[in-house]
Tab-separated table of C-alpha atoms in Angstrom:
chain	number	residue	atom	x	y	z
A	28	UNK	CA	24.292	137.814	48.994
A	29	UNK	CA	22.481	137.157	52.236
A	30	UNK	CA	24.832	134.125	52.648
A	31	UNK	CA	27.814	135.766	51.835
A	32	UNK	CA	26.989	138.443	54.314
A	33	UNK	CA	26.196	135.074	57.073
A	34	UNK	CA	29.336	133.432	56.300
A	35	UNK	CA	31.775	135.555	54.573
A	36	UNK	CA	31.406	139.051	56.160
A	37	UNK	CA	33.923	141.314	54.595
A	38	UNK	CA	33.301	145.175	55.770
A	39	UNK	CA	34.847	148.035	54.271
A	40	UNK	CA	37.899	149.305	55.120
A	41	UNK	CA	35.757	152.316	57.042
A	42	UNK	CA	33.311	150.126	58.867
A	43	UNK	CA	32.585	151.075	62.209
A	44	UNK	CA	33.077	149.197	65.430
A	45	UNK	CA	34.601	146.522	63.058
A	46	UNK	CA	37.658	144.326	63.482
A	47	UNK	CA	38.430	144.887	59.798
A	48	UNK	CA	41.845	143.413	59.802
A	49	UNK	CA	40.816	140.507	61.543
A	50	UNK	CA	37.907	139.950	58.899
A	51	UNK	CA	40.451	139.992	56.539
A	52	UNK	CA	43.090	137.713	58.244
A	53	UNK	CA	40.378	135.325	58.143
A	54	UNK	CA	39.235	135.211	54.756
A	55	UNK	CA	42.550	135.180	53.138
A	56	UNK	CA	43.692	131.755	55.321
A	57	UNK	CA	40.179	130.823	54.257
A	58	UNK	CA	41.183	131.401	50.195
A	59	UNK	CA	44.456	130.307	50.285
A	60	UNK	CA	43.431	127.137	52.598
A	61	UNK	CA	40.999	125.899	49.607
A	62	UNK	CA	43.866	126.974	46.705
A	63	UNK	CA	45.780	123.607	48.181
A	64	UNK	CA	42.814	121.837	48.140
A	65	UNK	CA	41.099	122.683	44.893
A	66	UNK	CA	44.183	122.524	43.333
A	67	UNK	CA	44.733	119.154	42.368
A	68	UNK	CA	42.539	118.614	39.058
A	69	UNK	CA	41.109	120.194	36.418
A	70	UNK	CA	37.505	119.614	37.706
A	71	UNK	CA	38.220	121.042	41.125
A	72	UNK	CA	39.758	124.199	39.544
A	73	UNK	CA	37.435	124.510	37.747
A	74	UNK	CA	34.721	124.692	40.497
A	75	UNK	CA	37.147	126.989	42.920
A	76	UNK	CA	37.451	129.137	40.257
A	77	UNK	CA	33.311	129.662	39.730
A	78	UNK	CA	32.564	130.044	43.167
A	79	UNK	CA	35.274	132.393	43.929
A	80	UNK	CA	34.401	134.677	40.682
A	81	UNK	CA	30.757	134.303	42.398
A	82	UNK	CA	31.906	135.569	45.483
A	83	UNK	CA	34.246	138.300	43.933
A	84	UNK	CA	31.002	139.556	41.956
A	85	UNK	CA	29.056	139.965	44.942
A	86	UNK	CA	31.788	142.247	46.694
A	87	UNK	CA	32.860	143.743	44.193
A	88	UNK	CA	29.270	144.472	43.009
A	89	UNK	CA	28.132	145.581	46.845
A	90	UNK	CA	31.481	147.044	47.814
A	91	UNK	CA	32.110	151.156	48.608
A	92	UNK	CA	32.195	152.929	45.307
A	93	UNK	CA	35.125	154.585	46.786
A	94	UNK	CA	37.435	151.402	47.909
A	95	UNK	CA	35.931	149.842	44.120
A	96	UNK	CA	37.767	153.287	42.113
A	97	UNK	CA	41.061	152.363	44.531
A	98	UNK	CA	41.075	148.542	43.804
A	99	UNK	CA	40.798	149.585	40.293
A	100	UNK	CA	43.198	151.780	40.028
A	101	UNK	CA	45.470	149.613	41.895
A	102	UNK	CA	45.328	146.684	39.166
A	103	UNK	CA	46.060	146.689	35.446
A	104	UNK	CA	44.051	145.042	33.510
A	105	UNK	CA	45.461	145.276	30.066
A	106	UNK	CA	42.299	147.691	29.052
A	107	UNK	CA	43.226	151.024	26.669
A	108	UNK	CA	40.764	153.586	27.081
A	109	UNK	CA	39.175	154.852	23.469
A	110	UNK	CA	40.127	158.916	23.173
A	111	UNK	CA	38.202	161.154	22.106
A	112	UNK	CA	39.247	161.015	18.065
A	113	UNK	CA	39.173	157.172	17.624
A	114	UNK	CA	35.655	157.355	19.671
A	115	UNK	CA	34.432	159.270	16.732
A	116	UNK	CA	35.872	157.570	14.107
A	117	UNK	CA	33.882	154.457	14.822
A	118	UNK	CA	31.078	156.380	16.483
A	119	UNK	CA	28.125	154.714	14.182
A	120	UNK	CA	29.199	151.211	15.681
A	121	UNK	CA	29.513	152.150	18.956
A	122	UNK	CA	26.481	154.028	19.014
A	123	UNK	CA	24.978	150.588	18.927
A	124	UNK	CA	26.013	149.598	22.224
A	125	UNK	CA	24.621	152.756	24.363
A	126	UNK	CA	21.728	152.270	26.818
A	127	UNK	CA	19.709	155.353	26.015
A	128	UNK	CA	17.337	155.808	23.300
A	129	UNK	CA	16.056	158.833	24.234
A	130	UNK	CA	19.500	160.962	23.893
A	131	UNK	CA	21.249	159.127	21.883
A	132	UNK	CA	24.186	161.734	21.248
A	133	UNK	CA	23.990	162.812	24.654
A	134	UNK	CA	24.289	159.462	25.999
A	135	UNK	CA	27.095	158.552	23.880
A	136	UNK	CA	29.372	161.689	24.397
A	137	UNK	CA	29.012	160.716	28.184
A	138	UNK	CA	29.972	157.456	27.290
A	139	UNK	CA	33.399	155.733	28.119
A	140	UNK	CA	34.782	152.986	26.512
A	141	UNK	CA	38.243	150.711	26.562
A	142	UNK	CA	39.575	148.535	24.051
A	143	UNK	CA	40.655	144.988	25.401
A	144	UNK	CA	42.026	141.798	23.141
A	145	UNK	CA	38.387	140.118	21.924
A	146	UNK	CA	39.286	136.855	23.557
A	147	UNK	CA	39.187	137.677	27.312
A	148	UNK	CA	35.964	138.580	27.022
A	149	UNK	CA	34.085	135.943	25.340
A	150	UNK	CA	30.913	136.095	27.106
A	151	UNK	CA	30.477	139.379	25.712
A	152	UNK	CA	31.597	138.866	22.117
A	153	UNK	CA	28.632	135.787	22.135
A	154	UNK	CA	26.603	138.234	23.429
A	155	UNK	CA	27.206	140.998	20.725
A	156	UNK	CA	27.487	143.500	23.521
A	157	UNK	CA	30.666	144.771	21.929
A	158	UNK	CA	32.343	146.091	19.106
A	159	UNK	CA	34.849	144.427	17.276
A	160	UNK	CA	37.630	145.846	15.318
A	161	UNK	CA	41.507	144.249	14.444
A	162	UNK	CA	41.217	142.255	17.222
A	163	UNK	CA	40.378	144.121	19.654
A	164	UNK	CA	36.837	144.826	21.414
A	165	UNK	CA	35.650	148.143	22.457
A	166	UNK	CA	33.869	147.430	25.901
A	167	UNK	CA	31.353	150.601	27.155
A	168	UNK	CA	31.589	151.285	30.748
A	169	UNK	CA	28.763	149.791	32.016
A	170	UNK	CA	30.356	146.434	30.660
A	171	UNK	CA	33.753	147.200	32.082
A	172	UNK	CA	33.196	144.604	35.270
A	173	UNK	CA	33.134	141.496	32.273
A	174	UNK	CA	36.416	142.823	32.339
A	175	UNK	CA	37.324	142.797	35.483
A	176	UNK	CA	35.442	139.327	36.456
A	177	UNK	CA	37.347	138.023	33.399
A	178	UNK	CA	41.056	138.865	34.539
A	179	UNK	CA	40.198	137.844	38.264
A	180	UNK	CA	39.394	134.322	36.454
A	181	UNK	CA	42.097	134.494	34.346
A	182	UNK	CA	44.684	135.207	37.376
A	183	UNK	CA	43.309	132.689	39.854
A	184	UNK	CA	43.433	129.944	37.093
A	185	UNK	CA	47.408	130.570	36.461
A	186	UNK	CA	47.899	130.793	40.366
A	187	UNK	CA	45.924	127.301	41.097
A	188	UNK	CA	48.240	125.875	37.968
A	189	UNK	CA	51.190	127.255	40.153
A	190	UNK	CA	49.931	125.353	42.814
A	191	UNK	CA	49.062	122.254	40.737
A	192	UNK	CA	52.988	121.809	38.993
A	193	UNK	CA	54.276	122.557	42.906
A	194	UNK	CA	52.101	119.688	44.407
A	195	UNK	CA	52.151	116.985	41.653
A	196	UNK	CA	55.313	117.430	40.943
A	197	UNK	CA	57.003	116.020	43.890
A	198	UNK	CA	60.184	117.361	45.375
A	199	UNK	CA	63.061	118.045	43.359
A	200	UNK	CA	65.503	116.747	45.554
A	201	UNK	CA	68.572	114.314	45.377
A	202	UNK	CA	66.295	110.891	46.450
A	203	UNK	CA	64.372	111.860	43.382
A	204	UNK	CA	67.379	111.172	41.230
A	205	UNK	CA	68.192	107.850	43.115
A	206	UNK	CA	65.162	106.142	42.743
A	207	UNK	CA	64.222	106.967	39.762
A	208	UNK	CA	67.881	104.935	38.598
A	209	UNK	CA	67.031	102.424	40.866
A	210	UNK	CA	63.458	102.129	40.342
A	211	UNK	CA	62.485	102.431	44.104
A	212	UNK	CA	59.934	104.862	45.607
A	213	UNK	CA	60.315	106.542	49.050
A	214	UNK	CA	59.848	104.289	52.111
A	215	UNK	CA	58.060	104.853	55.280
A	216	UNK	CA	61.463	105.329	57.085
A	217	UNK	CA	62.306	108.066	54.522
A	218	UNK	CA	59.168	110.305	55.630
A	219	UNK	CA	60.648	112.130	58.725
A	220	UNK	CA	63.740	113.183	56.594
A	221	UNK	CA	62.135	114.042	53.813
A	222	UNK	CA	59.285	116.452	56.105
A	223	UNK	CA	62.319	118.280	57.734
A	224	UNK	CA	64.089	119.438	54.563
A	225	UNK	CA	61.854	118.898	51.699
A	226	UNK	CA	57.843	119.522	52.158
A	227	UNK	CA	56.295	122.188	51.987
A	228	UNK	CA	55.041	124.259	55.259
A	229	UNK	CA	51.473	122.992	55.316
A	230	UNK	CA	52.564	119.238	55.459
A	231	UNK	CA	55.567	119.475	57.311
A	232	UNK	CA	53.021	121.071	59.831
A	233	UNK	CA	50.562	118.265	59.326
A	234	UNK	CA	53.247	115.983	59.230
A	235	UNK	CA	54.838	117.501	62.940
A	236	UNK	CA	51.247	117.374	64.379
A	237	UNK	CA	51.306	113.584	63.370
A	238	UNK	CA	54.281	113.021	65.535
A	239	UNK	CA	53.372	115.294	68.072
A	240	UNK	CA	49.889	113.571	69.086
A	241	UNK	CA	49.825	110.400	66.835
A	242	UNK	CA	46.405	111.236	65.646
A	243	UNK	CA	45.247	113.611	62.914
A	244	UNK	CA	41.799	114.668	61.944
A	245	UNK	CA	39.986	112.968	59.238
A	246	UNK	CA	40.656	115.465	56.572
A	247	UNK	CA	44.065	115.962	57.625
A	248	UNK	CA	44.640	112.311	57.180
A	249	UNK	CA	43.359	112.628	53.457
A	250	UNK	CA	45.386	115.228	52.239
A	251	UNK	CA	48.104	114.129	53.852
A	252	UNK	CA	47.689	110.705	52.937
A	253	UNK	CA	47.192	112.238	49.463
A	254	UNK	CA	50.324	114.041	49.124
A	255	UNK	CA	52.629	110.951	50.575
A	256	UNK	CA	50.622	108.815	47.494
A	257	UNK	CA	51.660	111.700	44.617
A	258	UNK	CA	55.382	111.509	46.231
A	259	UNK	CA	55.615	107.824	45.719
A	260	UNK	CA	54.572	105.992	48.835
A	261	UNK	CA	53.684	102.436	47.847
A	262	UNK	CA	50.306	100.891	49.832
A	263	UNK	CA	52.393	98.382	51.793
A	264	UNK	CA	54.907	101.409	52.889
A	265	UNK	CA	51.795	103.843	53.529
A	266	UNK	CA	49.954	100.643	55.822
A	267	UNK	CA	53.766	100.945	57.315
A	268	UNK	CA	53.951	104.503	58.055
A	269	UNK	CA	50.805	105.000	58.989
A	270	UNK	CA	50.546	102.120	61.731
A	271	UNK	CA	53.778	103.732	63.337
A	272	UNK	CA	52.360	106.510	63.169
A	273	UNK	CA	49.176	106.191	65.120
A	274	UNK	CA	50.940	103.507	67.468
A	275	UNK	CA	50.641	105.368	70.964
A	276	UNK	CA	47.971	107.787	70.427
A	277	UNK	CA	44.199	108.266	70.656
A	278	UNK	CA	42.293	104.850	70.223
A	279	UNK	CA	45.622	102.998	68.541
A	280	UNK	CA	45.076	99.364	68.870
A	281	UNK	CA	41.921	100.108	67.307
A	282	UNK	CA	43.304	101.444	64.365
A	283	UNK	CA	46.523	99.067	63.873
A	284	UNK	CA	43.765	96.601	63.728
A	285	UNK	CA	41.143	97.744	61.772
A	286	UNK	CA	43.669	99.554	59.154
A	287	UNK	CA	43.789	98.117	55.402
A	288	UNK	CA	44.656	99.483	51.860
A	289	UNK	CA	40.781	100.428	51.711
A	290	UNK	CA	41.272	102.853	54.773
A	291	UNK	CA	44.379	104.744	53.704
A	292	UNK	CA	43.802	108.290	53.082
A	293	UNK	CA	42.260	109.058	49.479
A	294	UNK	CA	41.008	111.587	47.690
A	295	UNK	CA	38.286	113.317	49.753
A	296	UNK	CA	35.242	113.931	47.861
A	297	UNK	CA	33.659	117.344	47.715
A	298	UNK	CA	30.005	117.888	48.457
């Protein structure tokens, strides 16, 4: 929490002498920024998507009970709150899963609970935190964030597989047609037209930068040198394309010299 508070400061919306906005601004490039990255494999995902839900637990956890009610009320998480006569219909089993000991009746009149499908909340079905009845769990309130942590997992996992389909994938474009009847990739020539009408903003940007300056930073060079691999650059075309590219910019000879197929951009490794 300390870190988070270091690193990712997020105020409430009615923080005082706070550029709120601009906290914000800042850690949504900073999410979406590591979407693209961590979106490649299932192992990456899957470590995006524990450290976010980490992260999300601490705000949510530490956040303004009043912004927490509006976020809530602003989602739907597929959650039917139990009325009053199904409540007592199964009140001996839910009874179970009340907190108090001491006012037991008490306690569970005060009680809320929702009814959710059994399977998005598995950690508390192995638990045995909930009841279960024709498929459906009845969550009490003070369990209702398993919920919530469960759907936030749930929606970041189908929008990094969005992400996955749009980056592996390729470009669905008329040169994808042509050589796959021919049985020729893209060439280095090919790059600048395909960047201009068929890549997506963040490389086209990387990919303008490159011609701008004829340098990139080192983890520019990766991804991008990534994402020209998944379309179909060969190594002798990417030795090609990237030797024109550097040719005239920061330290060139150096590079055209020293470059090989063990020095094209990879896969950076995360630490």
């Amino acid at each position: 929490m300390t870190q988070c508070g270091k690193y990712l400061p997020l105020n409430s919306n009615s923080a005082l002498g706070i550029d709120v906005l601009e906290e914000r601004r800042k850690d949504q490039l900073g999410h979406f920024v590591l979407r693209l990255a961590f979106c490649r494999s299932e192992e990456l995902r899957r470590r995006f998507i524990r450290a976010e839900t980490t992260l999300f637990r601490i705000r949510f956890e530490t956040d303004d009970s009043n912004e927490r009610r509006a976020f809530l009320d602003s989602k739907d998480f597929n959650w039917i709150s139990v009325g009053a006569e199904e409540k007592e219909r199964y009140k001996e089993q839910l009874k179970h899963f009340i907190s108090s000991k001491t006012d037991l009746d008490g306690a569970f009149q005060s009680e809320a609970f929702y009814k959710v499908k059994w399977t998005t909340i598995p950690d508390l079905v192995e638990k045995r935190k909930v009841f279960l009845k024709g498929g459906y769990a009845y969550v009490p309130a003070r369990e209702q964030a398993s919920i919530i942590y469960s759907a936030f997992e749930e929606r970041l996992e189908a929008a990094l597989r969005s992400y996955t389909s749009g980056f592996i994938a390729g470009i669905p474009s008329d040169w994808v047609a042509s050589a796959e009847a021919t049985g020729e990739g893209i060439t280095a020539d090919m790059v600048d037209s395909l960047a201009k009408q068929h890549f997506p903003l963040c490389m086209r940007v990387l990919h303008q930068s490159l011609r701008k300056d004829h340098h990139l930073k080192h983890f520019g060079r990766l991804h991008y040198g990534l994402f020209l691999k998944v379309l179909g650059l060969s190594i002798d075309e990417a030795i090609a394309f990237w030797r024109k590219s550097f040719a005239g910019g920061p330290g060139s000879d150096k590079k055209k010299n020293e470059l090989s197929c063990q020095e094209l951009p990879a896969t950076p490794q995360c630490t």
